[in-house]
Short mmCIF file of C-alpha atoms and ligand atoms in Angstrom, two decimals:
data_model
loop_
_atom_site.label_atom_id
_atom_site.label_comp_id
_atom_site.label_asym_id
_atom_site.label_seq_id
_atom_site.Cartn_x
_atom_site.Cartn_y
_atom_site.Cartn_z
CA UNK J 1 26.39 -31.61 48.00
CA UNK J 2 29.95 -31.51 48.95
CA UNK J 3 32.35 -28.63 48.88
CA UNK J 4 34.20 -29.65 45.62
CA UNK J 5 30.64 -29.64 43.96
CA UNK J 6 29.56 -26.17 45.69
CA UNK J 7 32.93 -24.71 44.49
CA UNK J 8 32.21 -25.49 41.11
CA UNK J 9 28.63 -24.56 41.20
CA UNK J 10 29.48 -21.43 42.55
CA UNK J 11 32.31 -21.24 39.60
CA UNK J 12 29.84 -21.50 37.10
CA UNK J 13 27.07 -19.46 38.68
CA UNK J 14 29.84 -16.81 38.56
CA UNK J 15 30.70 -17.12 34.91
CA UNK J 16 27.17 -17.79 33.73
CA UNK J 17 26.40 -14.14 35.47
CA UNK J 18 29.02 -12.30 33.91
CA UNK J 19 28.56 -13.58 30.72
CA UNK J 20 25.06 -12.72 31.31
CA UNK J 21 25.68 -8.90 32.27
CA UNK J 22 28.24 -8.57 29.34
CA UNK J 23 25.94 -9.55 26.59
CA UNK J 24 22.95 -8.74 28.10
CA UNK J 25 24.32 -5.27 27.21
CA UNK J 26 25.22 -6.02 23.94
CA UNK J 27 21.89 -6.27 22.09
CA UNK J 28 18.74 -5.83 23.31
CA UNK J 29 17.11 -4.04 26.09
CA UNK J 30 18.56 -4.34 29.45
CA UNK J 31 16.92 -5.48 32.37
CA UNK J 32 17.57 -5.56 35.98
CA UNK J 33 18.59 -8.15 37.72
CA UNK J 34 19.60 -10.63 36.17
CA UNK J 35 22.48 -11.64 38.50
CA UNK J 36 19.54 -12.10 41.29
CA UNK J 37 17.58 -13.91 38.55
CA UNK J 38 20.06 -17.05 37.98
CA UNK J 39 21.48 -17.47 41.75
CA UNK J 40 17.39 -18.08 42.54
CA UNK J 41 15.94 -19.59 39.79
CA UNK J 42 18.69 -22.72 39.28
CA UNK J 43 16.80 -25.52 38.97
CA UNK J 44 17.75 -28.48 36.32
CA UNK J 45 20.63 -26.18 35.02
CA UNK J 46 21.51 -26.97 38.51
CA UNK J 47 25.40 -28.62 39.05
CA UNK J 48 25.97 -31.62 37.32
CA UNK J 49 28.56 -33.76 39.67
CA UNK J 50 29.36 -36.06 37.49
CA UNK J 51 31.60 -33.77 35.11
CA UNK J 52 34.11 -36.93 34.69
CA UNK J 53 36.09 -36.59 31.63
CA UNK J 54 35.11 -40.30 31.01
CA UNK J 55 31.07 -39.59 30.82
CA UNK J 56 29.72 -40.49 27.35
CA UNK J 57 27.63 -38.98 25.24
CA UNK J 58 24.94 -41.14 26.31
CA UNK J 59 25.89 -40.73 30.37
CA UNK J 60 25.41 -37.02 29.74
CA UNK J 61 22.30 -37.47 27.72
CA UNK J 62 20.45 -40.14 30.10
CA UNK J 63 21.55 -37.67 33.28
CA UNK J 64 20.38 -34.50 31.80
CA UNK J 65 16.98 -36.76 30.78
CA UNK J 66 16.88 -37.13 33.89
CA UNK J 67 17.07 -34.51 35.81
CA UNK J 68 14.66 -32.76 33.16
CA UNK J 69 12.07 -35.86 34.34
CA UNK J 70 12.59 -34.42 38.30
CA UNK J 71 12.31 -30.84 37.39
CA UNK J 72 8.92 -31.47 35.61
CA UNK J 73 7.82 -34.03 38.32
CA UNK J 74 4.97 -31.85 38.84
CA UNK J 75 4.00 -30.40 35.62
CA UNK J 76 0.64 -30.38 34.69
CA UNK J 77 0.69 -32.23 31.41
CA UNK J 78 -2.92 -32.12 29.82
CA UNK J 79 -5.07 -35.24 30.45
CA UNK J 80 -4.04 -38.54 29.87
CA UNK J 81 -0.51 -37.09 28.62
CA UNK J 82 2.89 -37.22 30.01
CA UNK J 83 6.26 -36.21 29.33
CA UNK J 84 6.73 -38.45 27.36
CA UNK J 85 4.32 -37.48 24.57
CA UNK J 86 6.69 -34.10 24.78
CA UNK J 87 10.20 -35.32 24.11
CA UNK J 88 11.20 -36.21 20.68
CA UNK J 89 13.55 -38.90 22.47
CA UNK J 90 10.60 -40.66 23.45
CA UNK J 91 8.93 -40.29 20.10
CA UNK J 92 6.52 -37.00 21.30
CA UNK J 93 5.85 -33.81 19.56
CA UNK J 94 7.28 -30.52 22.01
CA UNK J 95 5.91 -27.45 22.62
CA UNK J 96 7.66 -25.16 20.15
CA UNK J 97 7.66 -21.20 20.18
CA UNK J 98 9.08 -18.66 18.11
CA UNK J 99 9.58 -14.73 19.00
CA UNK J 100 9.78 -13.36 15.71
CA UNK J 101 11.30 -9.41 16.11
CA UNK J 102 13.80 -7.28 15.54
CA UNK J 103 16.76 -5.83 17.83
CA UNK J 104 16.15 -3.78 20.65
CA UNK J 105 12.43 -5.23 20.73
CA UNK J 106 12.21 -6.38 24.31
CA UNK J 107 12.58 -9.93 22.75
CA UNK J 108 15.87 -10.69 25.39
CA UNK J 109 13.58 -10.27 28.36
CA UNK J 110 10.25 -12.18 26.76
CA UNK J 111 12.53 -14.92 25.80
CA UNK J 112 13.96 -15.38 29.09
CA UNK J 113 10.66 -15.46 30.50
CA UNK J 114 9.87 -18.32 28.16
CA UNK J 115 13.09 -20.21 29.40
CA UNK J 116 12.15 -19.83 32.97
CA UNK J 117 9.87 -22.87 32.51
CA UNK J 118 11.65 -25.82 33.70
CA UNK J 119 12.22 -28.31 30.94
CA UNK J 120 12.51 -25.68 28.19
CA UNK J 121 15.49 -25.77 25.85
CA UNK J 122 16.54 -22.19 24.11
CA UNK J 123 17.54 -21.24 20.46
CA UNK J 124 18.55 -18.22 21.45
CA UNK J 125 19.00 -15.82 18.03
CA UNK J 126 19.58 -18.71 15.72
CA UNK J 127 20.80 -16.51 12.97
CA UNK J 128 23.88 -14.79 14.49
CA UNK J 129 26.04 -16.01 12.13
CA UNK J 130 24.48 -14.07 9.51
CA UNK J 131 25.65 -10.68 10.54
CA UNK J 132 23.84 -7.78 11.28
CA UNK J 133 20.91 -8.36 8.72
CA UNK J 134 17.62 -8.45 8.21
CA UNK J 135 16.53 -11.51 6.22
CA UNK J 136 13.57 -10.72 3.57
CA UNK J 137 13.78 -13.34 1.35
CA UNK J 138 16.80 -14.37 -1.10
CA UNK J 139 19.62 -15.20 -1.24
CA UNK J 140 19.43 -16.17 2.92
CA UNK J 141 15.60 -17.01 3.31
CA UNK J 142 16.06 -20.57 2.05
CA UNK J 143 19.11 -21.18 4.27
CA UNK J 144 17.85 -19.21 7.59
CA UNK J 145 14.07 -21.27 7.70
CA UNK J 146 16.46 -24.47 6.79
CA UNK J 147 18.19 -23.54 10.26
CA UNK J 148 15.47 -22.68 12.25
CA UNK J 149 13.35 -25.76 11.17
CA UNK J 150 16.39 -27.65 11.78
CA UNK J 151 16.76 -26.47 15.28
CA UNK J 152 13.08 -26.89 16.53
CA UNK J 153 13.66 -30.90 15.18
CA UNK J 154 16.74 -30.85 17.25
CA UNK J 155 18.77 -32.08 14.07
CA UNK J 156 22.11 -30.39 14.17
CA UNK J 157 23.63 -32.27 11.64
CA UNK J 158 24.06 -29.86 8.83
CA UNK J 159 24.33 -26.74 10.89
CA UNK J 160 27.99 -26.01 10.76
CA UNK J 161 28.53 -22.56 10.56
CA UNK J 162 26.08 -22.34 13.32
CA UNK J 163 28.22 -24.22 15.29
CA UNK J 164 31.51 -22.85 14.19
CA UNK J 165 29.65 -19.46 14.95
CA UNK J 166 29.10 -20.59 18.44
CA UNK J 167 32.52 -22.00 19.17
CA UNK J 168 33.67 -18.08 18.83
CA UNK J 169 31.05 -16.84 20.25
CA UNK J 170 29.98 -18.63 23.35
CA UNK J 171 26.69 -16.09 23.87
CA UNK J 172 25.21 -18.36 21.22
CA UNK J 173 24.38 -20.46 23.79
CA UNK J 174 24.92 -18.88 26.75
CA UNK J 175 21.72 -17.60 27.27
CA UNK J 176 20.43 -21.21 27.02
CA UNK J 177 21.59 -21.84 31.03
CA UNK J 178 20.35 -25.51 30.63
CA UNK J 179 22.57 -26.30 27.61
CA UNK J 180 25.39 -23.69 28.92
CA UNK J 181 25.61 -25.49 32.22
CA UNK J 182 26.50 -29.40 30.29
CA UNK J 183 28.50 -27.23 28.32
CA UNK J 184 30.38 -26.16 31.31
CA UNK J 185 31.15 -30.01 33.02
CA UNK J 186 31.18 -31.39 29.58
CA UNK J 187 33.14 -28.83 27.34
CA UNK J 188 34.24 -31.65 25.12
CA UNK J 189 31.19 -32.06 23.89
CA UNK J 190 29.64 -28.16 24.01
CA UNK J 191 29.67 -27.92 20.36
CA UNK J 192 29.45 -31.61 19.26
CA UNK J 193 26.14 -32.16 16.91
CA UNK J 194 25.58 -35.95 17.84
CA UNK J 195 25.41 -34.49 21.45
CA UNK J 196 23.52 -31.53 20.89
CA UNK J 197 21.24 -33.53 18.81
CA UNK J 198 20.23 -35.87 21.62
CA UNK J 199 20.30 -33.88 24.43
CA UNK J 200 18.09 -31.42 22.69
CA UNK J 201 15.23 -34.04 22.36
CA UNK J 202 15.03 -34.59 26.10
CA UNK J 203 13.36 -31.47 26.70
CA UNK J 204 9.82 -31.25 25.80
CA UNK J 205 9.74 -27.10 25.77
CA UNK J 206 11.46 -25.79 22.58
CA UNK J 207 11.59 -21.89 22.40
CA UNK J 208 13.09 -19.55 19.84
CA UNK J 209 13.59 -16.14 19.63
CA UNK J 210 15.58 -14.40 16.44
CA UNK J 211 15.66 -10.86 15.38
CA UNK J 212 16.93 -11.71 11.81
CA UNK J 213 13.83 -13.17 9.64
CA UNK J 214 10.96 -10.95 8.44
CA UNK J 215 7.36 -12.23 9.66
CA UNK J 216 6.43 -13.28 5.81
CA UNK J 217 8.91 -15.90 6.35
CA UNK J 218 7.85 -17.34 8.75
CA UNK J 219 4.79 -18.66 7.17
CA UNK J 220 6.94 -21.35 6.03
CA UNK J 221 7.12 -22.57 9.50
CA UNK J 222 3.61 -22.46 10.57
CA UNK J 223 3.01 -24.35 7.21
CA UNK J 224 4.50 -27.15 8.65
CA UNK J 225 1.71 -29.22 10.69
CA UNK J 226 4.29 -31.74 12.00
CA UNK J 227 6.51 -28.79 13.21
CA UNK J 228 3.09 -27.24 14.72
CA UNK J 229 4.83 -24.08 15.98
CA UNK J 230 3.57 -21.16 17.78
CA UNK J 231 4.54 -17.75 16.32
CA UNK J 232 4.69 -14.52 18.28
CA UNK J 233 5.49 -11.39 16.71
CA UNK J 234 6.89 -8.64 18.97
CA UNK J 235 6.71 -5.01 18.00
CA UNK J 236 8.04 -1.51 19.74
CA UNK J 237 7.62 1.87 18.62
CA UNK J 238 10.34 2.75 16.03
CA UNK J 239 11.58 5.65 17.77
CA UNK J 240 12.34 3.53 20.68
CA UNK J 241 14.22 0.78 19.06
CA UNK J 242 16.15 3.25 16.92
CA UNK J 243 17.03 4.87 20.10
CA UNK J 244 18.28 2.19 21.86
CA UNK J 245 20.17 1.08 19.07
CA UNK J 246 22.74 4.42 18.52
CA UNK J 247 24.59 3.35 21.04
CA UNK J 248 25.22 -0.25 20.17
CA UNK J 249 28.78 -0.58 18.63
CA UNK J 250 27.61 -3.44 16.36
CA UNK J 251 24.47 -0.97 14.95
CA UNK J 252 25.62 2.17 13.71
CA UNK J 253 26.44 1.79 10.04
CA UNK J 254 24.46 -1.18 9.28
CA UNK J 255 21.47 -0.02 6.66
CA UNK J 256 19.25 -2.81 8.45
CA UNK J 257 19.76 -1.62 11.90
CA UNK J 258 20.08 2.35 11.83
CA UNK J 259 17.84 3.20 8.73
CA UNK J 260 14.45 4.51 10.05
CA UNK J 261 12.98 3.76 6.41
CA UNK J 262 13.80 0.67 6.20
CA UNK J 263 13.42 -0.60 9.88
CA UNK J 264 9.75 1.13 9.15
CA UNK J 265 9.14 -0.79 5.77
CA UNK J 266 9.75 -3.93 7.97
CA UNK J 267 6.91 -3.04 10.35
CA UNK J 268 4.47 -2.42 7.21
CA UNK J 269 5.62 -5.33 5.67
CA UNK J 270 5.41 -7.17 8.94
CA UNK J 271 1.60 -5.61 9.42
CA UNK J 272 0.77 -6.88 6.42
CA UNK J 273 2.31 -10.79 7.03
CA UNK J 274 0.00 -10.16 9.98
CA UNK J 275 -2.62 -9.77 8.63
CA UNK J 276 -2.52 -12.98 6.51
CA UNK J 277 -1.09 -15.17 9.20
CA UNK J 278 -3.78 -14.32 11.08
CA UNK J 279 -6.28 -15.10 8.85
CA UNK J 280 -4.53 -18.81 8.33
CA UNK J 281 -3.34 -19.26 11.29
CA UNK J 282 -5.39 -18.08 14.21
CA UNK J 283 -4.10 -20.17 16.67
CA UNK J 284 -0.59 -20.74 16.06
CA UNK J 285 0.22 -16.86 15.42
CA UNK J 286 -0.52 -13.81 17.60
CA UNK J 287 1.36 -10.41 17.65
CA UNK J 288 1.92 -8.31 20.31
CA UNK J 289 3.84 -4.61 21.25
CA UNK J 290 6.43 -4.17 23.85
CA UNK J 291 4.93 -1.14 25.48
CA UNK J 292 1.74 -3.07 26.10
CA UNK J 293 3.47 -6.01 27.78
CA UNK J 294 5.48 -3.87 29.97
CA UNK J 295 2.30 -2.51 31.37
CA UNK J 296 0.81 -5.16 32.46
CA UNK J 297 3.18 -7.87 32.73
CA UNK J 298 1.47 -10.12 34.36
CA UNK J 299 -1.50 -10.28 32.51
CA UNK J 300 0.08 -10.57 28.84
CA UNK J 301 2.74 -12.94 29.75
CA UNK J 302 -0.61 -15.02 31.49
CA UNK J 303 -1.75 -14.82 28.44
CA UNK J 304 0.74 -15.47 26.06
CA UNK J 305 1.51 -18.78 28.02
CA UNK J 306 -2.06 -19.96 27.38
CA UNK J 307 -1.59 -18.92 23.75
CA UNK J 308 1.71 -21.15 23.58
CA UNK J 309 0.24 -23.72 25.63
CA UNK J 310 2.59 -23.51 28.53
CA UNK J 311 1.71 -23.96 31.92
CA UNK J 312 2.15 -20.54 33.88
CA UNK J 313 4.73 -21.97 36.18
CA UNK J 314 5.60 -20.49 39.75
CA UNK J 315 8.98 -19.83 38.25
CA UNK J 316 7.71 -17.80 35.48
CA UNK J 317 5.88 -15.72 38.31
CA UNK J 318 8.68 -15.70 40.28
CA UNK J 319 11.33 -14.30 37.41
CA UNK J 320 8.54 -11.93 36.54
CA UNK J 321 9.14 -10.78 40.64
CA UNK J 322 12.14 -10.56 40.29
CA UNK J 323 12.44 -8.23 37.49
CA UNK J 324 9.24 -6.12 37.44
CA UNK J 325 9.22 -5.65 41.23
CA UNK J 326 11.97 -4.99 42.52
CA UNK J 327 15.47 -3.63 41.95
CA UNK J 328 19.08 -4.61 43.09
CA UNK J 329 19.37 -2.72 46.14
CA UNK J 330 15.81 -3.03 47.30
CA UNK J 331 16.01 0.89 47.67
CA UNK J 332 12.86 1.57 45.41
CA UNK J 333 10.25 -0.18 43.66
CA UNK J 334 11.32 -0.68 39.59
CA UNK J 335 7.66 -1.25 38.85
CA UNK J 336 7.32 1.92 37.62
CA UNK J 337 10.85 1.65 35.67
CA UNK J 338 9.35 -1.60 34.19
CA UNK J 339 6.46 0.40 32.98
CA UNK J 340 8.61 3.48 31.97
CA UNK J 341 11.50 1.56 29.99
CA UNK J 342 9.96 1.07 26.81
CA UNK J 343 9.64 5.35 26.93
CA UNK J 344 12.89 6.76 27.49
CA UNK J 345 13.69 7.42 24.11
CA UNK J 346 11.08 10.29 24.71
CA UNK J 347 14.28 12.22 26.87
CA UNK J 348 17.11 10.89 24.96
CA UNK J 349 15.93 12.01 22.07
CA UNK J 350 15.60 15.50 20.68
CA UNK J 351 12.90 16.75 19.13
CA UNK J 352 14.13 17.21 15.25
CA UNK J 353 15.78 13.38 15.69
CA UNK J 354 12.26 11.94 16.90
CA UNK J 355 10.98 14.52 13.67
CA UNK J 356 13.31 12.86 11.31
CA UNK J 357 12.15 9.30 12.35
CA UNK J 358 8.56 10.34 11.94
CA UNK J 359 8.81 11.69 8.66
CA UNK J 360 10.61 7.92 7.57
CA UNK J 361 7.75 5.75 9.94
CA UNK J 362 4.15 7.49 8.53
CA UNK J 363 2.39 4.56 7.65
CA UNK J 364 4.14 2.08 10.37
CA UNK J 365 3.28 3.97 12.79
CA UNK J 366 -0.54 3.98 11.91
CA UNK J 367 -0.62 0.86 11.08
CA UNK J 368 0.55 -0.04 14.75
CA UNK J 369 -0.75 2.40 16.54
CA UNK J 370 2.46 5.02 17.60
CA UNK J 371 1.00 8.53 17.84
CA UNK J 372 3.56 11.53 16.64
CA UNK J 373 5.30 13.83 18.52
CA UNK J 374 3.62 17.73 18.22
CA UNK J 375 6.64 19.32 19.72
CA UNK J 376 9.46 19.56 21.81
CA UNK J 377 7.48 20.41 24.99
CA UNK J 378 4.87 17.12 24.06
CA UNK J 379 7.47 14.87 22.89
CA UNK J 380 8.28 14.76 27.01
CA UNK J 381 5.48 13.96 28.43
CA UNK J 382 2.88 12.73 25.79
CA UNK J 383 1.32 9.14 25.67
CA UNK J 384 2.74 7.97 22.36
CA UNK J 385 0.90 4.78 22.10
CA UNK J 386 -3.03 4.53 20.31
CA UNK J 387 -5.06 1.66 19.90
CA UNK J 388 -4.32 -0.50 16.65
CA UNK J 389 -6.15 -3.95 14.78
CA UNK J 390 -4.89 -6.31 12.44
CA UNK J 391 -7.23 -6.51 9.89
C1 NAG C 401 28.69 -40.71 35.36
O1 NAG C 401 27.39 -41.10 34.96
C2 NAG C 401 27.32 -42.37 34.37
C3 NAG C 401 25.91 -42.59 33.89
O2 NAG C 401 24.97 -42.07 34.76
C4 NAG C 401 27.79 -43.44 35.35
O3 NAG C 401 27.78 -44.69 34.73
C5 NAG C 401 29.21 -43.11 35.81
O4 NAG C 401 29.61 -44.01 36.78
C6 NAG C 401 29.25 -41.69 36.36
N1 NAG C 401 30.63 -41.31 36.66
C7 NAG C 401 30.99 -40.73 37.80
C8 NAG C 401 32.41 -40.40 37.95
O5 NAG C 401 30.17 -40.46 38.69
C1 NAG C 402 31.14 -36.03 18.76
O1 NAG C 402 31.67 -36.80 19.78
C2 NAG C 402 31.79 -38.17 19.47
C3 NAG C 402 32.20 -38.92 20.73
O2 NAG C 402 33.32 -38.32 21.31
C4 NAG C 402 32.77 -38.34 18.33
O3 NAG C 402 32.88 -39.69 17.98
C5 NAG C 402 32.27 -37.54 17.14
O4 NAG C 402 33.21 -37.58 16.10
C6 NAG C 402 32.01 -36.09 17.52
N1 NAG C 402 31.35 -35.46 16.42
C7 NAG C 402 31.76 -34.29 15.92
C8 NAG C 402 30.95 -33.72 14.80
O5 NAG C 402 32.76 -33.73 16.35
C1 NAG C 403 19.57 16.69 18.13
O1 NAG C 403 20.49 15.63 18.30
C2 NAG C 403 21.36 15.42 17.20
C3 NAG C 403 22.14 14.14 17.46
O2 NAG C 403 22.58 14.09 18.76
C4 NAG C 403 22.22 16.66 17.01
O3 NAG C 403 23.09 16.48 15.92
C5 NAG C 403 21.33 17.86 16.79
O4 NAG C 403 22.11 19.05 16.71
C6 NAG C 403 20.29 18.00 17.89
N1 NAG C 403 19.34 19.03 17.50
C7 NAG C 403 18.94 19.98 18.34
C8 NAG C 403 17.95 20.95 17.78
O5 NAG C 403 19.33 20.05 19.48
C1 NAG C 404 2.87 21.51 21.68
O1 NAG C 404 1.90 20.54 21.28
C2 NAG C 404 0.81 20.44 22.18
C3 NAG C 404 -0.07 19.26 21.72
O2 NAG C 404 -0.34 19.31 20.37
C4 NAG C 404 0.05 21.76 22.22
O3 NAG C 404 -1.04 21.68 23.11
C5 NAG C 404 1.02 22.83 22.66
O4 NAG C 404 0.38 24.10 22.61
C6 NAG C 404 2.26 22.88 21.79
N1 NAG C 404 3.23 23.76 22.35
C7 NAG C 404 3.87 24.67 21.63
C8 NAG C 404 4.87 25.50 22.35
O5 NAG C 404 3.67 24.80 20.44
C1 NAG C 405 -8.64 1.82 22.81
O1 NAG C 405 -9.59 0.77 22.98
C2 NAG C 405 -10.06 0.64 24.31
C3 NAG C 405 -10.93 -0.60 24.38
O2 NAG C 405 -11.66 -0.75 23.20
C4 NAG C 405 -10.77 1.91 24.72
O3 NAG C 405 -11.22 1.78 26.05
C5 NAG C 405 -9.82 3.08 24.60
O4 NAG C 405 -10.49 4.29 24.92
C6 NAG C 405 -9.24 3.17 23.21
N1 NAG C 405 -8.22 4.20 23.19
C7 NAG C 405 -8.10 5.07 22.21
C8 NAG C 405 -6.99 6.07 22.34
O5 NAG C 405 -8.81 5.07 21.23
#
């Protein structure tokens, strides 16, 4: 590697972490390290030395192809399969995933989980450009599951307010470090939709995560055999997404974000999509809560993986290290942090604010198991989670 190269690597690596740290506060819940994550866990997102302002479309293409072909050298494809059966370049079918949530969820962290597999390419919050907004059904539901279905097929061709979105908003695709890192040697052709197109049929991993879409809708996308997507619904106690969202400038004021009733209507109606999709779907849909996963890392993300189909790659166990383990200065262990995170709203919030949001969640917080506060004295140190079925 020579020095010009390192320079520029270390350029990037630079920008890619603050852009990282800056949105990474912005929506959803924080986690630690992430600077620590992306100086160890480069791998094809690694520097791409031929940055010549002559490359073409197809140079970049073939070179990102392969260096996607290196960085899965090893994977373990099932039987008599390859890569190639993967990439919709070569004519194969991907592995595509979906997070469906809402903000504040966890979904940042379980999405960048996903994405530590090498090969996988990232629709991170696909909806952006429709504001802060939950999406129910008309006027946007036609539109948004246009978009998404669009994306998973890699066809960016009629997608061009999410690209003029993007150009304004570079977090669009910043948290998609494989795409973010072309974008960076190739910026002339960042936010191009032949490029995109191509380039995002060379990967054979195809993850999603939006906060935007009720579950209901999604049905439309499991519908779709060809598509054969894996849905994963990720749910958190109201009172700690609520929480965590007061002090986002971009929530307070938005019904959709800061209303406890109708943030809790979304979780019944979301219990009840459930329900159904599980019943049709038992495969391709599974729903999960965000104090459960950060309990037991390990063992859900283990399982989630096999539910996707994904191979539990050492660099999934590694990021999981890395941000479960241990913290920045290696002072103290953040296990326990990991564990206590999804709780804090139970000291940032009084008592008659955690009353209020109880009084608004009844029947969402049944359905999904979140036990209410009796007091003051028990909102501090109580266990607020039950078991809960969908059925
Ligand atoms: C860039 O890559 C293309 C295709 O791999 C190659 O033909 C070209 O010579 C490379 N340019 C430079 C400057 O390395
Ligand atoms: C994408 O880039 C190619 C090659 O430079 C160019 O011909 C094409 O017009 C661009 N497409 C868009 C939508 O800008
Ligand atoms: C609880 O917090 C809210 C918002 O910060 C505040 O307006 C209210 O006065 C507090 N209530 C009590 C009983 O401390
Ligand atoms: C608070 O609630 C707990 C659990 O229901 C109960 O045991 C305790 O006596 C209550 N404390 C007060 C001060 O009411
Ligand atoms: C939840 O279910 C598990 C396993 O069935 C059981 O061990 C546990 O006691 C249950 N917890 C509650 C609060 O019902």
């Amino acid at each position: 590697m020579s020095r010009r190269n390192e320079f520029w690597g270390l350029v990037l690596l630079v920008a890619v972490c603050l852009l990282l740290i800056a949105f990474s506060q912005k929506e959803e819940p924080r986690y630690s390290q992430a600077l620590k994550y992306e100086a160890d866990t480069y791998d094809e997102a690694d520097y791409h030395p031929n940055s010549s302002l002559t490359a073409s479309i197809r140079d970049v293409v073939r070179m990102q192809q392969n260096l996607v072909r290196n960085a899965l050298d090893d994977y373990p494809f099932p039987p008599g399969q390859s890569l190639n059966d993967y990439t919709m370049a070569t004519g194969g079918r991907p592995v595509r995933t979906i997070i469906v949530t809402t903000w504040r969820s966890g979904s940042t962290f379980l999405g960048d989980v996903i994405n530590a597999v090498p090969g996988n390419f990232y629709h991170y919050e696909p909806l952006l450009d429709y504001g802060i907004v939950q999406i129910r059904g008309p006027p946007h539901a036609d539109s948004a599951i246009s978009n998404l279905k669009n994306l998973l097929n890699c066809d960016y061709s009629n997608l061009q307010n999410y690209l003029q979105y993007g150009r304004t908003h570079n977090y669009l695709f910043t948290h998609n470090r494989r795409l973010w890192g072309l974008c960076d040697s190739f910026p002339q052709y960042c936010w191009n939709s032949t490029f995109l197109s191509s380039v995002c049929k060379v990967f054979p991993f195809q993850s999603m995560k939006t906060v935007r879409i009720r579950l209901r809708l999604a049905e439309e996308l499991l519908k779709d055999e060809q598509l054969n997507v894996k849905v994963l619904l990720l749910m958190r106690d109201p009172r700690g997404t609520l929480q965590s969202r007061k002090h986002r400038d971009w929530c307070p004021g938005q019904p959709d974000c800061d209303k406890p009733n109708l943030v809790c209507a979304d979780m019944v109606s979301d219990y009840s999509a459930a329900i159904q999709l599980q019943k049709l779907y038992p495969d391709r849909f599974r729903a999960i809560r965000y104090e459960d996963l950060c309990a037991d890392p390990y063992q859900h993300i283990q399982n989630l993986f096999e539910f996707f189909g994904l191979f539990y790659h050492p660099a999934v166990s590694k990021f999981l290290d890395l941000h479960t383990k241990k913290n920045v200065g290696g002072v103290s262990s953040t296990t326990r942090d990991t564990r206590s995170a999804p709780f804090l709203w139970r000291s940032k919030l009084n008592f008659s604010e955690v009353q209020y949001i109880e009084e608004n969640c009844d029947q969402a917080m049944k359905l999904w198991g979140y036990v209410k506060a009796s007091n003051e004295s028990h909102l501090r140190e109580f266990n607020p989670l039950t078991n809960y079925t969908i059925q």
